[in-house]
Amino acid sequence: NPTVGGGWRYYWNQDPDNSAAQWGAIGMLAAEQIFGLQSPLWVKDLNRIWTEYSKWTQGQGYGYNVSGPPSASTTPAAMVQLAWIGATTNDPMWQHGEKWIAQNWTVITNSNDFYQYYAIAKALRLAKPEPVVRLALTGQDWYFDPTNGLARILIDRQDQTNGGWTASGLVTDPQYVTSWAVIILSETIFREKPVAVISVDTNTVLSGQSVTFD
């Protein structure tokens, strides 16, 4: 659909939705940043059309599979896609999402919705040309604020008996929720690719001698 653009959803040839499309985008970002695998430009061009289409026209933020209303799941999910297609923090489309997060920060942090928290951490850490430390609209340090930064919130809500987390909202399975909390607290999204290191038991050998590798 040339009006809607392109993204991901659950079945073939459907119009995209931002919640699903963020996972395709973050997979492509990891492929590019860690393994050097580039996506075709036309795929990104179609995805930009989609994110533009999903903008909430009555305010800030991005909707689910239409133009709004926005949520703390769909807005950062659209921003993950914007990071993938190369939009910077100066791009009006990026600012359209970040402003909504800033305006609704207290509601978001009170929600205990880890699906939203993880989406926000992905978006702000993957921002270009560099990760967002403070939300431009309010100056909020979204991660390290000692009162309602995401790190403080996650640490305060950790279950001290088993080390895990429980959540409200779209996803409540403790395994998912705890995994997302750990990733958020690790301050990174992608893990660097492993580098093989091979050492030998000697630096000099004669022809025909055996060499032992570790």
Tab-separated table of N, CA and C in Angstrom, residues 38-172:
chain	number	residue	atom	x	y	z
A	38	GLN	N	23.779	-4.731	5.654
A	38	GLN	CA	22.964	-3.562	5.354
A	38	GLN	C	21.617	-3.943	4.738
A	39	SER	N	20.587	-3.250	5.156
A	39	SER	CA	19.259	-3.452	4.589
A	39	SER	C	19.139	-2.657	3.288
A	40	PRO	N	18.353	-3.144	2.325
A	40	PRO	CA	18.139	-2.363	1.095
A	40	PRO	C	17.502	-1.015	1.418
A	41	LEU	N	17.928	0.019	0.726
A	41	LEU	CA	17.430	1.360	1.002
A	41	LEU	C	15.925	1.468	0.801
A	42	TRP	N	15.382	0.742	-0.185
A	42	TRP	CA	13.949	0.854	-0.453
A	42	TRP	C	13.111	0.343	0.719
A	43	VAL	N	13.675	-0.606	1.489
A	43	VAL	CA	12.953	-1.115	2.657
A	43	VAL	C	12.831	-0.001	3.700
A	44	LYS	N	13.908	0.729	3.896
A	44	LYS	CA	13.875	1.838	4.850
A	44	LYS	C	12.978	2.970	4.358
A	45	ASP	N	13.011	3.224	3.061
A	45	ASP	CA	12.154	4.272	2.502
A	45	ASP	C	10.681	3.968	2.751
A	46	LEU	N	10.287	2.714	2.562
A	46	LEU	CA	8.902	2.329	2.818
A	46	LEU	C	8.562	2.395	4.298
A	47	ASN	N	9.535	2.070	5.146
A	47	ASN	CA	9.287	2.125	6.577
A	47	ASN	C	9.125	3.559	7.062
A	48	ARG	N	9.831	4.494	6.456
A	48	ARG	CA	9.646	5.905	6.824
A	48	ARG	C	8.238	6.371	6.452
A	49	ILE	N	7.736	5.919	5.298
A	49	ILE	CA	6.360	6.253	4.928
A	49	ILE	C	5.395	5.731	5.994
A	50	TRP	N	5.650	4.516	6.464
A	50	TRP	CA	4.771	3.938	7.486
A	50	TRP	C	4.806	4.749	8.780
A	51	THR	N	6.003	5.072	9.277
A	51	THR	CA	6.067	5.815	10.530
A	51	THR	C	5.419	7.190	10.393
A	52	GLU	N	5.597	7.802	9.231
A	52	GLU	CA	4.927	9.086	8.982
A	52	GLU	C	3.407	8.908	9.015
A	53	TYR	N	2.922	7.848	8.419
A	53	TYR	CA	1.483	7.565	8.369
A	53	TYR	C	0.910	7.351	9.770
A	54	SER	N	1.712	6.760	10.668
A	54	SER	CA	1.206	6.396	11.997
A	54	SER	C	1.282	7.537	13.011
A	55	LYS	N	1.756	8.718	12.604
A	55	LYS	CA	1.820	9.865	13.511
A	55	LYS	C	0.431	10.251	14.007
A	56	TRP	N	0.364	10.610	15.260
A	56	TRP	CA	-0.869	11.128	15.839
A	56	TRP	C	-0.994	12.592	15.431
A	57	THR	N	-1.999	12.919	14.671
A	57	THR	CA	-2.125	14.259	14.112
A	57	THR	C	-2.785	15.256	15.066
A	58	GLN	N	-3.336	14.762	16.178
A	58	GLN	CA	-3.974	15.655	17.138
A	58	GLN	C	-3.063	15.994	18.319
A	59	GLY	N	-1.815	15.630	18.192
A	59	GLY	CA	-0.841	15.883	19.248
A	59	GLY	C	0.453	15.165	18.919
A	60	GLN	N	1.253	14.887	19.949
A	60	GLN	CA	2.513	14.178	19.755
A	60	GLN	C	2.285	12.667	19.801
A	61	GLY	N	3.311	11.914	19.386
A	61	GLY	CA	3.271	10.464	19.528
A	61	GLY	C	2.832	9.735	18.277
A	62	TYR	N	2.852	8.399	18.390
A	62	TYR	CA	2.546	7.511	17.265
A	62	TYR	C	1.530	6.453	17.698
A	63	GLY	N	0.680	6.081	16.742
A	63	GLY	CA	-0.366	5.114	17.019
A	63	GLY	C	0.053	3.676	16.785
A	64	TYR	N	-0.929	2.800	16.849
A	64	TYR	CA	-0.672	1.360	16.717
A	64	TYR	C	-0.608	0.960	15.245
A	65	ASN	N	-1.748	0.907	14.580
A	65	ASN	CA	-1.763	0.560	13.157
A	65	ASN	C	-2.481	1.616	12.318
A	66	VAL	N	-2.759	2.747	12.957
A	66	VAL	CA	-3.353	3.896	12.268
A	66	VAL	C	-2.710	5.150	12.859
A	67	SER	N	-3.211	6.305	12.487
A	67	SER	CA	-2.669	7.551	13.000
A	67	SER	C	-3.190	7.840	14.399
A	68	GLY	N	-2.600	7.163	15.392
A	68	GLY	CA	-2.946	7.391	16.794
A	68	GLY	C	-4.200	6.645	17.217
A	69	PRO	N	-4.629	6.839	18.472
A	69	PRO	CA	-3.961	7.623	19.505
A	69	PRO	C	-2.683	6.945	20.006
A	70	PRO	N	-1.733	7.705	20.524
A	70	PRO	CA	-0.435	7.150	20.896
A	70	PRO	C	-0.472	6.419	22.229
A	71	SER	N	0.564	5.634	22.482
A	71	SER	CA	0.763	4.990	23.773
A	71	SER	C	2.254	4.900	24.046
A	72	ALA	N	2.603	4.479	25.250
A	72	ALA	CA	4.011	4.327	25.617
A	72	ALA	C	4.596	3.034	25.065
A	73	SER	N	3.781	2.238	24.386
A	73	SER	CA	4.297	1.084	23.644
A	73	SER	C	4.541	1.456	22.192
A	74	THR	N	3.557	2.084	21.570
A	74	THR	CA	3.635	2.337	20.131
A	74	THR	C	4.542	3.509	19.778
A	75	THR	N	4.607	4.523	20.638
A	75	THR	CA	5.435	5.689	20.320
A	75	THR	C	6.924	5.348	20.293
A	76	PRO	N	7.490	4.755	21.359
A	76	PRO	CA	8.907	4.379	21.258
A	76	PRO	C	9.161	3.291	20.222
A	77	ALA	N	8.166	2.456	19.948
A	77	ALA	CA	8.330	1.445	18.903
A	77	ALA	C	8.532	2.106	17.547
A	78	ALA	N	7.787	3.181	17.283
A	78	ALA	CA	7.991	3.941	16.049
A	78	ALA	C	9.365	4.585	16.039
A	79	MET	N	9.847	5.025	17.199
A	79	MET	CA	11.154	5.665	17.281
A	79	MET	C	12.294	4.686	17.034
A	80	VAL	N	12.121	3.432	17.428
A	80	VAL	CA	13.113	2.401	17.093
A	80	VAL	C	13.241	2.282	15.576
A	81	GLN	N	12.100	2.307	14.892
A	81	GLN	CA	12.132	2.254	13.427
A	81	GLN	C	12.810	3.495	12.855
A	82	LEU	N	12.551	4.658	13.447
A	82	LEU	CA	13.190	5.878	12.973
A	82	LEU	C	14.704	5.815	13.150
A	83	ALA	N	15.161	5.243	14.259
A	83	ALA	CA	16.601	5.082	14.462
A	83	ALA	C	17.187	4.176	13.392
A	84	TRP	N	16.458	3.130	13.041
A	84	TRP	CA	16.937	2.194	12.021
A	84	TRP	C	17.043	2.849	10.643
A	85	ILE	N	16.069	3.681	10.294
A	85	ILE	CA	16.099	4.279	8.961
A	85	ILE	C	17.020	5.504	8.899
A	86	GLY	N	17.596	5.887	10.048
A	86	GLY	CA	18.596	6.945	10.041
A	86	GLY	C	18.120	8.303	10.467
A	87	ALA	N	16.900	8.433	10.970
A	87	ALA	CA	16.415	9.722	11.447
A	87	ALA	C	17.186	10.131	12.696
A	88	THR	N	17.604	11.381	12.790
A	88	THR	CA	18.340	11.867	13.952
A	88	THR	C	17.389	12.508	14.954
A	89	THR	N	17.949	12.889	16.093
A	89	THR	CA	17.132	13.532	17.127
A	89	THR	C	16.678	14.927	16.716
A	90	ASN	N	17.243	15.463	15.651
A	90	ASN	CA	16.787	16.750	15.117
A	90	ASN	C	15.652	16.600	14.110
A	91	ASP	N	15.357	15.386	13.723
A	91	ASP	CA	14.298	15.127	12.756
A	91	ASP	C	12.939	15.392	13.419
A	92	PRO	N	12.055	16.154	12.790
A	92	PRO	CA	10.731	16.406	13.379
A	92	PRO	C	9.968	15.128	13.708
A	93	MET	N	10.188	14.071	12.953
A	93	MET	CA	9.492	12.825	13.243
A	93	MET	C	9.986	12.224	14.556
A	94	TRP	N	11.291	12.287	14.803
A	94	TRP	CA	11.815	11.806	16.085
A	94	TRP	C	11.269	12.657	17.229
A	95	GLN	N	11.319	13.970	17.064
A	95	GLN	CA	10.854	14.878	18.111
A	95	GLN	C	9.375	14.683	18.404
A	96	HIS	N	8.622	14.272	17.387
A	96	HIS	CA	7.190	14.006	17.561
A	96	HIS	C	6.966	12.886	18.583
A	97	GLY	N	7.886	11.932	18.617
A	97	GLY	CA	7.784	10.851	19.587
A	97	GLY	C	8.393	11.196	20.926
A	98	GLU	N	9.590	11.793	20.910
A	98	GLU	CA	10.271	12.084	22.172
A	98	GLU	C	9.472	13.075	23.021
A	99	LYS	N	8.832	14.045	22.384
A	99	LYS	CA	8.018	15.007	23.134
A	99	LYS	C	6.867	14.307	23.853
A	100	TRP	N	6.263	13.325	23.196
A	100	TRP	CA	5.150	12.621	23.842
A	100	TRP	C	5.644	11.869	25.072
A	101	ILE	N	6.813	11.227	24.966
A	101	ILE	CA	7.374	10.524	26.115
A	101	ILE	C	7.637	11.495	27.254
A	102	ALA	N	8.225	12.655	26.937
A	102	ALA	CA	8.513	13.659	27.970
A	102	ALA	C	7.234	14.152	28.637
A	103	GLN	N	6.210	14.395	27.844
A	103	GLN	CA	4.950	14.911	28.383
A	103	GLN	C	4.238	13.901	29.279
A	104	ASN	N	4.485	12.636	29.067
A	104	ASN	CA	3.745	11.590	29.787
A	104	ASN	C	4.644	10.755	30.692
A	105	TRP	N	5.812	11.291	31.054
A	105	TRP	CA	6.795	10.491	31.780
A	105	TRP	C	6.265	9.964	33.115
A	106	THR	N	5.603	10.782	33.872
A	106	THR	CA	5.103	10.328	35.179
A	106	THR	C	4.076	9.213	35.021
A	107	VAL	N	3.174	9.347	34.068
A	107	VAL	CA	2.182	8.291	33.817
A	107	VAL	C	2.886	7.007	33.389
A	108	ILE	N	3.891	7.132	32.535
A	108	ILE	CA	4.613	5.957	32.052
A	108	ILE	C	5.301	5.235	33.202
A	109	THR	N	6.029	5.963	34.037
A	109	THR	CA	6.779	5.311	35.107
A	109	THR	C	5.866	4.728	36.177
A	110	ASN	N	4.682	5.276	36.337
A	110	ASN	CA	3.734	4.726	37.311
A	110	ASN	C	3.019	3.478	36.805
A	111	SER	N	3.139	3.190	35.518
A	111	SER	CA	2.350	2.105	34.923
A	111	SER	C	2.854	0.718	35.283
A	112	ASN	N	4.130	0.576	35.609
A	112	ASN	CA	4.757	-0.730	35.853
A	112	ASN	C	4.633	-1.653	34.646
A	113	ASP	N	4.645	-1.068	33.461
A	113	ASP	CA	4.523	-1.823	32.214
A	113	ASP	C	5.919	-1.966	31.600
A	114	PHE	N	6.490	-3.156	31.723
A	114	PHE	CA	7.873	-3.352	31.306
A	114	PHE	C	8.015	-3.446	29.782
A	115	TYR	N	6.945	-3.790	29.106
A	115	TYR	CA	6.971	-3.748	27.636
A	115	TYR	C	7.214	-2.308	27.185
A	116	GLN	N	6.570	-1.371	27.843
A	116	GLN	CA	6.777	0.038	27.547
A	116	GLN	C	8.180	0.483	27.947
A	117	TYR	N	8.629	0.071	29.120
A	117	TYR	CA	9.956	0.470	29.592
A	117	TYR	C	11.048	0.000	28.620
A	118	TYR	N	10.931	-1.239	28.177
A	118	TYR	CA	11.938	-1.781	27.267
A	118	TYR	C	11.912	-1.053	25.924
A	119	ALA	N	10.713	-0.755	25.433
A	119	ALA	CA	10.606	-0.019	24.168
A	119	ALA	C	11.253	1.358	24.287
A	120	ILE	N	11.033	2.037	25.402
A	120	ILE	CA	11.620	3.358	25.612
A	120	ILE	C	13.139	3.267	25.697
A	121	ALA	N	13.648	2.294	26.436
A	121	ALA	CA	15.101	2.130	26.553
A	121	ALA	C	15.727	1.860	25.193
A	122	LYS	N	15.084	1.018	24.391
A	122	LYS	CA	15.602	0.743	23.043
A	122	LYS	C	15.653	2.021	22.220
A	123	ALA	N	14.557	2.745	22.203
A	123	ALA	CA	14.477	3.939	21.358
A	123	ALA	C	15.518	4.978	21.752
A	124	LEU	N	15.596	5.306	23.035
A	124	LEU	CA	16.464	6.394	23.466
A	124	LEU	C	17.940	6.020	23.402
A	125	ARG	N	18.254	4.762	23.583
A	125	ARG	CA	19.658	4.337	23.484
A	125	ARG	C	20.124	4.167	22.050
A	126	LEU	N	19.193	3.956	21.139
A	126	LEU	CA	19.554	3.764	19.742
A	126	LEU	C	19.463	5.060	18.943
A	127	ALA	N	19.116	6.156	19.612
A	127	ALA	CA	18.965	7.446	18.932
A	127	ALA	C	20.247	7.839	18.212
A	128	LYS	N	20.080	8.565	17.135
A	128	LYS	CA	21.215	9.058	16.347
A	128	LYS	C	21.228	10.595	16.393
A	129	PRO	N	22.402	11.227	16.417
A	129	PRO	CA	23.738	10.640	16.255
A	129	PRO	C	24.305	10.033	17.522
A	130	GLU	N	23.625	10.193	18.673
A	130	GLU	CA	24.084	9.597	19.914
A	130	GLU	C	22.881	9.359	20.820
A	131	PRO	N	23.024	8.458	21.785
A	131	PRO	CA	21.887	8.149	22.660
A	131	PRO	C	21.360	9.383	23.391
A	132	VAL	N	20.068	9.363	23.653
A	132	VAL	CA	19.443	10.440	24.417
A	132	VAL	C	19.727	10.220	25.902
A	133	VAL	N	20.282	11.220	26.549
A	133	VAL	CA	20.521	11.181	27.989
A	133	VAL	C	19.415	11.922	28.731
A	134	ARG	N	19.074	13.109	28.249
A	134	ARG	CA	18.002	13.904	28.838
A	134	ARG	C	16.952	14.200	27.771
A	135	LEU	N	15.699	14.073	28.125
A	135	LEU	CA	14.620	14.383	27.192
A	135	LEU	C	14.648	15.874	26.884
A	136	ALA	N	14.640	16.198	25.599
A	136	ALA	CA	14.862	17.578	25.175
A	136	ALA	C	13.804	18.531	25.719
A	137	LEU	N	12.567	18.091	25.813
A	137	LEU	CA	11.487	18.993	26.210
A	137	LEU	C	11.580	19.407	27.669
A	138	THR	N	11.970	18.487	28.546
A	138	THR	CA	11.917	18.737	29.991
A	138	THR	C	13.278	18.689	30.680
A	139	GLY	N	14.298	18.180	30.009
A	139	GLY	CA	15.590	17.996	30.656
A	139	GLY	C	15.632	16.784	31.565
A	140	GLN	N	14.599	15.966	31.554
A	140	GLN	CA	14.520	14.772	32.389
A	140	GLN	C	15.618	13.784	32.029
A	141	ASP	N	16.408	13.379	33.018
A	141	ASP	CA	17.342	12.271	32.828
A	141	ASP	C	16.523	10.992	32.965
A	142	TRP	N	16.144	10.439	31.824
A	142	TRP	CA	15.176	9.343	31.826
A	142	TRP	C	15.714	8.086	32.512
A	143	TYR	N	17.008	7.967	32.607
A	143	TYR	CA	17.585	6.742	33.183
A	143	TYR	C	18.114	6.955	34.599
A	144	PHE	N	18.931	7.996	34.809
A	144	PHE	CA	19.635	8.147	36.077
A	144	PHE	C	18.975	9.099	37.059
A	145	ASP	N	17.839	9.686	36.714
A	145	ASP	CA	17.179	10.561	37.679
A	145	ASP	C	16.983	9.803	38.994
A	146	PRO	N	17.414	10.386	40.129
A	146	PRO	CA	17.383	9.639	41.392
A	146	PRO	C	15.988	9.364	41.937
A	147	THR	N	14.995	10.050	41.400
A	147	THR	CA	13.629	9.862	41.891
A	147	THR	C	12.788	9.011	40.945
A	148	ASN	N	12.727	9.415	39.671
A	148	ASN	CA	11.879	8.668	38.742
A	148	ASN	C	12.590	8.338	37.432
A	149	GLY	N	13.900	8.163	37.508
A	149	GLY	CA	14.619	7.605	36.376
A	149	GLY	C	14.338	6.115	36.277
A	150	LEU	N	14.461	5.568	35.103
A	150	LEU	CA	14.081	4.171	34.898
A	150	LEU	C	14.960	3.219	35.707
A	151	ALA	N	16.228	3.527	35.865
A	151	ALA	CA	17.095	2.663	36.682
A	151	ALA	C	16.614	2.626	38.127
A	152	ARG	N	16.310	3.796	38.700
A	152	ARG	CA	15.844	3.874	40.078
A	152	ARG	C	14.539	3.100	40.257
A	153	ILE	N	13.642	3.241	39.287
A	153	ILE	CA	12.347	2.583	39.366
A	153	ILE	C	12.506	1.067	39.337
A	154	LEU	N	13.338	0.563	38.426
A	154	LEU	CA	13.521	-0.881	38.314
A	154	LEU	C	14.176	-1.460	39.566
A	155	ILE	N	15.166	-0.770	40.095
A	155	ILE	CA	15.836	-1.262	41.305
A	155	ILE	C	14.867	-1.284	42.479
A	156	ASP	N	14.066	-0.243	42.617
A	156	ASP	CA	13.115	-0.175	43.726
A	156	ASP	C	12.037	-1.251	43.631
A	157	ARG	N	11.700	-1.679	42.413
A	157	ARG	CA	10.604	-2.630	42.238
A	157	ARG	C	11.075	-4.075	42.115
A	158	GLN	N	12.365	-4.304	42.230
A	158	GLN	CA	12.865	-5.678	42.152
A	158	GLN	C	12.409	-6.474	43.370
A	159	ASP	N	11.999	-7.713	43.132
A	159	ASP	CA	11.590	-8.614	44.201
A	159	ASP	C	12.844	-9.085	44.938
A	160	GLN	N	12.970	-8.711	46.188
A	160	GLN	CA	14.177	-9.040	46.939
A	160	GLN	C	14.251	-10.503	47.358
A	161	THR	N	13.168	-11.237	47.201
A	161	THR	CA	13.192	-12.650	47.580
A	161	THR	C	13.731	-13.544	46.471
A	162	ASN	N	13.428	-13.193	45.214
A	162	ASN	CA	13.895	-14.045	44.114
A	162	ASN	C	14.709	-13.300	43.057
A	163	GLY	N	14.862	-11.993	43.214
A	163	GLY	CA	15.678	-11.218	42.285
A	163	GLY	C	14.995	-10.845	40.995
A	164	GLY	N	13.731	-11.250	40.808
A	164	GLY	CA	13.022	-10.983	39.564
A	164	GLY	C	12.101	-9.784	39.664
A	165	TRP	N	11.261	-9.636	38.651
A	165	TRP	CA	10.312	-8.526	38.590
A	165	TRP	C	8.936	-9.043	38.188
A	166	THR	N	7.911	-8.360	38.630
A	166	THR	CA	6.550	-8.584	38.166
A	166	THR	C	6.060	-7.288	37.526
A	167	ALA	N	5.085	-7.411	36.631
A	167	ALA	CA	4.673	-6.242	35.857
A	167	ALA	C	3.187	-6.253	35.590
A	168	SER	N	2.695	-5.098	35.149
A	168	SER	CA	1.336	-4.942	34.655
A	168	SER	C	1.408	-4.689	33.160
A	169	GLY	N	0.244	-4.593	32.521
A	169	GLY	CA	0.221	-4.209	31.128
A	169	GLY	C	0.167	-5.365	30.158
A	170	LEU	N	0.730	-5.161	28.984
A	170	LEU	CA	0.596	-6.102	27.877
A	170	LEU	C	1.269	-7.434	28.154
A	171	VAL	N	2.459	-7.423	28.737
A	171	VAL	CA	3.221	-8.648	28.989
A	171	VAL	C	3.522	-8.726	30.481
A	172	THR	N	3.120	-9.832	31.098
A	172	THR	CA	3.325	-9.992	32.541
A	172	THR	C	4.126	-11.237	32.896
